[in-house]
Tab-separated table of C-alpha atoms and ligand atoms in Angstrom:
chain	number	residue	atom	x	y	z
A	1	LEU	CA	45.717	-46.351	23.240
A	2	THR	CA	44.844	-48.923	25.875
A	3	PRO	CA	41.642	-50.909	25.300
A	4	ALA	CA	40.033	-48.973	28.157
A	5	ALA	CA	40.929	-45.651	26.560
A	6	GLN	CA	39.639	-46.920	23.225
A	7	ASN	CA	36.349	-47.864	24.852
A	8	LEU	CA	36.082	-44.433	26.398
A	9	LEU	CA	36.735	-42.804	23.039
A	10	VAL	CA	34.106	-44.953	21.342
A	11	SER	CA	31.572	-44.073	24.049
A	12	LEU	CA	32.305	-40.361	23.683
A	13	VAL	CA	31.805	-40.569	19.929
A	14	LEU	CA	28.519	-42.421	20.418
A	15	VAL	CA	27.307	-39.794	22.912
A	16	GLN	CA	28.083	-37.104	20.322
A	17	LEU	CA	26.211	-39.017	17.623
A	18	ALA	CA	23.199	-39.642	19.827
A	19	ARG	CA	22.738	-35.983	20.765
A	20	PRO	CA	19.935	-34.690	18.519
A	21	ASP	CA	20.793	-31.791	16.260
A	22	PRO	CA	19.252	-28.558	17.429
A	23	ASN	CA	16.311	-28.117	15.078
A	24	PRO	CA	17.292	-25.686	12.324
A	25	SER	CA	13.703	-24.361	12.245
A	26	ALA	CA	13.718	-23.390	15.904
A	27	THR	CA	14.574	-19.732	15.242
A	28	THR	CA	11.916	-19.373	12.563
A	29	ILE	CA	9.390	-21.129	14.807
A	30	ALA	CA	10.128	-18.620	17.567
A	31	GLN	CA	9.880	-15.691	15.087
A	32	THR	CA	6.548	-16.977	13.797
A	33	TYR	CA	5.223	-17.308	17.336
A	34	ASN	CA	6.314	-13.746	18.148
A	35	LEU	CA	4.741	-12.383	14.967
A	36	ALA	CA	1.443	-14.172	15.646
A	37	ARG	CA	1.419	-12.810	19.215
A	38	LEU	CA	1.880	-9.270	17.882
A	39	LEU	CA	-0.897	-9.819	15.338
A	40	GLN	CA	-3.472	-10.895	17.938
A	41	ALA	CA	-4.299	-7.342	19.036
A	42	ASN	CA	-4.267	-6.081	15.447
A	43	SER	CA	-6.594	-8.770	14.153
A	44	THR	CA	-9.098	-7.929	16.903
A	45	ALA	CA	-8.815	-4.235	16.012
A	46	LEU	CA	-9.290	-5.085	12.325
A	47	LEU	CA	-12.549	-6.954	13.032
A	48	ASN	CA	-13.900	-4.115	15.202
A	49	THR	CA	-12.901	-1.409	12.713
A	50	TYR	CA	-14.415	-3.437	9.898
A	51	LEU	CA	-17.750	-3.855	11.705
A	52	SER	CA	-18.024	-0.201	12.695
A	53	ALA	CA	-17.459	0.885	9.072
A	54	GLN	CA	-20.273	-1.258	7.596
A	55	GLY	CA	-23.331	0.420	9.132
A	56	SER	CA	-26.287	-1.423	10.685
A	57	PRO	CA	-26.660	-4.279	11.513
A	58	PHE	CA	-22.867	-4.862	11.528
A	59	SER	CA	-22.091	-1.747	13.549
A	60	ASP	CA	-24.855	-2.405	16.113
A	61	PRO	CA	-23.480	-2.968	19.631
A	62	GLY	CA	-22.825	-6.644	20.282
A	63	PHE	CA	-23.301	-7.662	16.648
A	64	SER	CA	-22.290	-11.240	16.040
A	65	ALA	CA	-23.380	-13.855	13.532
A	66	VAL	CA	-21.245	-16.802	14.559
A	67	GLY	CA	-23.084	-19.218	12.276
A	68	LEU	CA	-22.371	-17.160	9.167
A	69	ARG	CA	-19.858	-18.832	6.806
A	70	TRP	CA	-18.510	-18.039	3.369
A	71	ALA	CA	-17.422	-20.767	0.968
A	72	GLY	CA	-13.637	-20.992	0.797
A	73	VAL	CA	-12.925	-18.933	3.933
A	74	PRO	CA	-10.921	-21.237	6.257
A	75	VAL	CA	-12.697	-21.905	9.543
A	76	ALA	CA	-10.390	-21.797	12.576
A	77	PRO	CA	-12.234	-23.553	15.436
A	78	LEU	CA	-11.454	-27.227	15.894
A	79	PRO	CA	-12.302	-29.747	18.654
A	80	PHE	CA	-9.514	-29.781	21.258
A	81	LEU	CA	-8.287	-33.364	20.841
A	82	ALA	CA	-8.270	-33.169	17.046
A	83	TRP	CA	-6.156	-30.018	17.331
A	84	ARG	CA	-3.867	-31.304	20.106
A	85	THR	CA	-3.057	-34.673	18.515
A	86	MET	CA	-2.399	-33.331	15.024
A	87	GLY	CA	1.090	-34.123	13.634
A	88	ASP	CA	3.549	-31.368	12.733
A	89	ALA	CA	3.148	-31.895	8.983
A	90	GLU	CA	-0.632	-31.633	9.101
A	91	ARG	CA	-0.538	-28.668	11.492
A	92	LEU	CA	1.841	-26.711	9.255
A	93	THR	CA	0.149	-27.735	6.008
A	94	ARG	CA	-3.261	-26.614	7.283
A	95	SER	CA	-1.857	-23.273	8.451
A	96	TYR	CA	-0.211	-22.756	5.107
A	97	GLY	CA	-3.473	-23.517	3.291
A	98	ALA	CA	-5.407	-21.147	5.548
A	99	TYR	CA	-3.044	-18.192	5.108
A	100	ALA	CA	-2.820	-18.811	1.365
A	101	ALA	CA	-6.621	-18.444	1.268
A	102	PHE	CA	-6.502	-15.308	3.466
A	103	ASP	CA	-3.924	-13.808	1.125
A	104	ALA	CA	-6.572	-13.868	-1.627
A	105	PHE	CA	-9.590	-13.061	0.566
A	106	LEU	CA	-7.956	-10.059	2.261
A	107	GLN	CA	-7.228	-8.614	-1.177
A	108	LEU	CA	-10.855	-9.231	-2.190
A	109	VAL	CA	-12.163	-7.529	0.972
A	110	TRP	CA	-9.776	-4.605	0.386
A	111	ASP	CA	-11.202	-4.223	-3.148
A	112	ASP	CA	-14.793	-4.452	-1.857
A	113	GLN	CA	-14.193	-1.837	0.840
A	114	ALA	CA	-12.327	0.502	-1.514
A	115	GLU	CA	-15.548	0.552	-3.562
A	116	LEU	CA	-18.144	0.478	-0.758
A	117	CYS	CA	-16.312	2.793	1.632
A	118	PRO	CA	-13.632	4.792	-0.226
A	119	GLY	CA	-13.252	7.140	2.767
A	120	CYS	CA	-12.393	4.333	5.172
A	121	SER	CA	-8.655	4.926	4.980
A	122	GLU	CA	-7.872	3.416	8.391
A	123	LEU	CA	-9.747	0.209	7.540
A	124	LEU	CA	-8.086	-0.008	4.126
A	125	ALA	CA	-4.660	0.463	5.705
A	126	MET	CA	-5.394	-2.265	8.274
A	127	LEU	CA	-6.580	-4.664	5.567
A	128	GLY	CA	-3.453	-3.938	3.526
A	129	ALA	CA	-1.219	-4.480	6.569
A	130	ALA	CA	-2.990	-7.742	7.428
A	131	ARG	CA	-2.389	-9.025	3.927
A	132	ALA	CA	1.301	-8.037	4.041
A	133	ARG	CA	1.673	-9.854	7.392
A	134	THR	CA	-0.121	-12.880	5.935
A	135	ARG	CA	2.523	-13.044	3.234
A	136	GLY	CA	5.184	-12.853	5.949
A	137	LEU	CA	3.556	-15.760	7.798
A	138	LEU	CA	3.469	-17.738	4.530
A	139	ALA	CA	7.190	-17.094	4.016
A	140	ASN	CA	7.907	-18.318	7.553
A	141	LEU	CA	5.750	-21.413	7.110
A	142	THR	CA	7.405	-22.190	3.758
A	143	SER	CA	10.847	-21.987	5.354
A	144	ILE	CA	9.901	-24.171	8.352
A	145	MET	CA	8.258	-26.772	6.126
A	146	ALA	CA	11.234	-26.864	3.744
A	147	THR	CA	13.631	-27.424	6.660
A	148	MET	CA	11.457	-30.210	8.052
A	149	GLY	CA	11.100	-31.842	4.645
A	150	ILE	CA	7.343	-31.277	4.523
A	151	PRO	CA	6.228	-30.736	0.926
A	152	ALA	CA	4.677	-27.314	0.306
A	153	PRO	CA	1.059	-27.644	-0.789
A	154	PRO	CA	0.540	-26.737	-4.448
A	155	ALA	CA	-0.174	-23.054	-4.915
A	156	ALA	CA	-3.929	-22.814	-5.278
A	157	ASP	CA	-5.630	-19.637	-6.416
A	158	SER	CA	-8.752	-20.515	-4.464
A	159	LEU	CA	-10.884	-17.615	-5.618
A	160	SER	CA	-12.600	-17.414	-8.956
A	161	LEU	CA	-13.192	-14.132	-10.714
A	162	GLU	CA	-16.924	-14.648	-10.049
A	163	ALA	CA	-16.198	-13.700	-6.435
A	164	THR	CA	-16.121	-10.066	-7.544
A	165	GLY	CA	-19.685	-10.136	-8.862
A	166	VAL	CA	-21.754	-10.130	-5.655
A	167	GLY	CA	-24.016	-7.463	-4.154
A	168	ALA	CA	-23.059	-4.929	-1.502
A	169	PHE	CA	-24.717	-6.693	1.437
A	170	GLU	CA	-23.121	-10.036	0.516
A	171	ARG	CA	-19.752	-8.324	0.255
A	172	LYS	CA	-20.176	-6.881	3.723
A	173	CYS	CA	-21.096	-10.343	5.049
A	174	ARG	CA	-18.122	-11.892	3.290
A	175	GLY	CA	-15.743	-9.281	4.694
A	176	TYR	CA	-17.097	-9.912	8.184
A	177	VAL	CA	-16.512	-13.669	7.870
A	178	VAL	CA	-13.000	-13.076	6.502
A	179	CYS	CA	-12.001	-10.685	9.333
A	180	ARG	CA	-13.578	-12.935	11.998
A	181	GLU	CA	-11.919	-16.146	10.766
A	182	TYR	CA	-8.608	-14.353	10.183
A	183	GLN	CA	-8.675	-13.354	13.850
A	184	GLY	CA	-9.563	-16.950	14.776
A	185	TRP	CA	-6.647	-18.264	12.723
A	186	ILE	CA	-4.165	-15.865	14.312
A	187	ASP	CA	-5.287	-17.188	17.725
A	188	ARG	CA	-4.920	-20.745	16.462
A	189	THR	CA	-1.427	-19.979	15.115
A	190	VAL	CA	-0.387	-18.672	18.533
A	191	ARG	CA	-1.575	-21.965	20.064
A	192	ASP	CA	0.023	-24.058	17.273
A	193	PHE	CA	3.355	-22.311	17.709
A	194	THR	CA	3.224	-22.526	21.491
A	195	LEU	CA	3.232	-26.306	20.977
A	196	LEU	CA	5.909	-26.233	18.260
A	197	LYS	CA	8.142	-23.901	20.284
A	198	ALA	CA	8.049	-26.312	23.237
A	199	LYS	CA	8.848	-29.229	20.928
A	200	TYR	CA	11.699	-27.481	19.074
A	201	PRO	CA	13.323	-25.114	21.569
A	202	ALA	CA	15.711	-22.556	20.046
B	301	NAG	C1	-0.365	-3.321	14.378
B	301	NAG	O1	-0.999	-2.122	13.976
B	301	NAG	C2	-0.230	-0.965	14.201
B	301	NAG	C3	-1.092	0.247	13.870
B	301	NAG	O2	-1.908	0.025	12.750
B	301	NAG	C4	1.028	-1.033	13.362
B	301	NAG	O3	1.821	0.121	13.565
B	301	NAG	C5	1.801	-2.272	13.751
B	301	NAG	O4	2.939	-2.416	12.928
B	301	NAG	C6	0.926	-3.508	13.614
B	301	NAG	N1	1.640	-4.664	14.100
B	301	NAG	C7	1.891	-5.736	13.340
B	301	NAG	C8	2.637	-6.844	14.005
B	301	NAG	O5	1.536	-5.823	12.184
B	302	NAG	C1	9.819	-14.862	9.679
B	302	NAG	O1	9.109	-13.700	10.109
B	302	NAG	C2	9.895	-12.737	10.761
B	302	NAG	C3	8.960	-11.642	11.237
B	302	NAG	O2	8.166	-11.153	10.191
B	302	NAG	C4	10.977	-12.233	9.812
B	302	NAG	O3	11.778	-11.296	10.482
B	302	NAG	C5	11.800	-13.411	9.349
B	302	NAG	O4	12.743	-12.978	8.392
B	302	NAG	C6	10.929	-14.476	8.728
B	302	NAG	N1	11.749	-15.637	8.395
B	302	NAG	C7	11.620	-16.307	7.234
B	302	NAG	C8	12.572	-17.421	7.040
B	302	NAG	O5	10.758	-16.014	6.407
């Protein structure tokens, strides 16, 4: 090879090396985004079905108690800049933590409703489906985090058995907060994955 040809070869090799690998998580990121988009309508329907099954005041038209919280239920809203400037690792770790908590809370709400409203088969089916989808989201998040080298948070069983020993009205309040924040988190996941999808195109 002439020196010129050698130079050309070296440059070609360097161009190959400099090209970033397509991100191996891109497909899972796109799948997670699609799943979250599909879940948006269902999480709104779950909240409305939940409220209408609880009787007054929950079923009253326009019922809302935005200030109501329940210890341990992950709160979705976040100031814009804090959300927008969050790094990938923190964004994914927080989502994982939230859905791990919803995995437990959706089971708890299912148990509460099976006792308080055994005839509410549609609501029970929706709660069961939401929990199954939550486990799917957790599987997706685990896979994305593993590929990106982000350590999975330790499995935390956030609920104590004492959670089962509360009165009917408190249970209804708790279920409302769980369904409302679950819906908020699905919306947040759509926004999170809109950002991630743009950053790691498939
Ligand atoms: C949304 O709910 C409908 C009816 O309950 C169900 O058939 C569908 O699979 C749900 N979609 C998702 C993404 O879970
Ligand atoms: C991610 O979720 C989608 C939709 O539920 C599923 O088809 C896919 O297998 C999941 N991928 C992983 C790696 O869990």
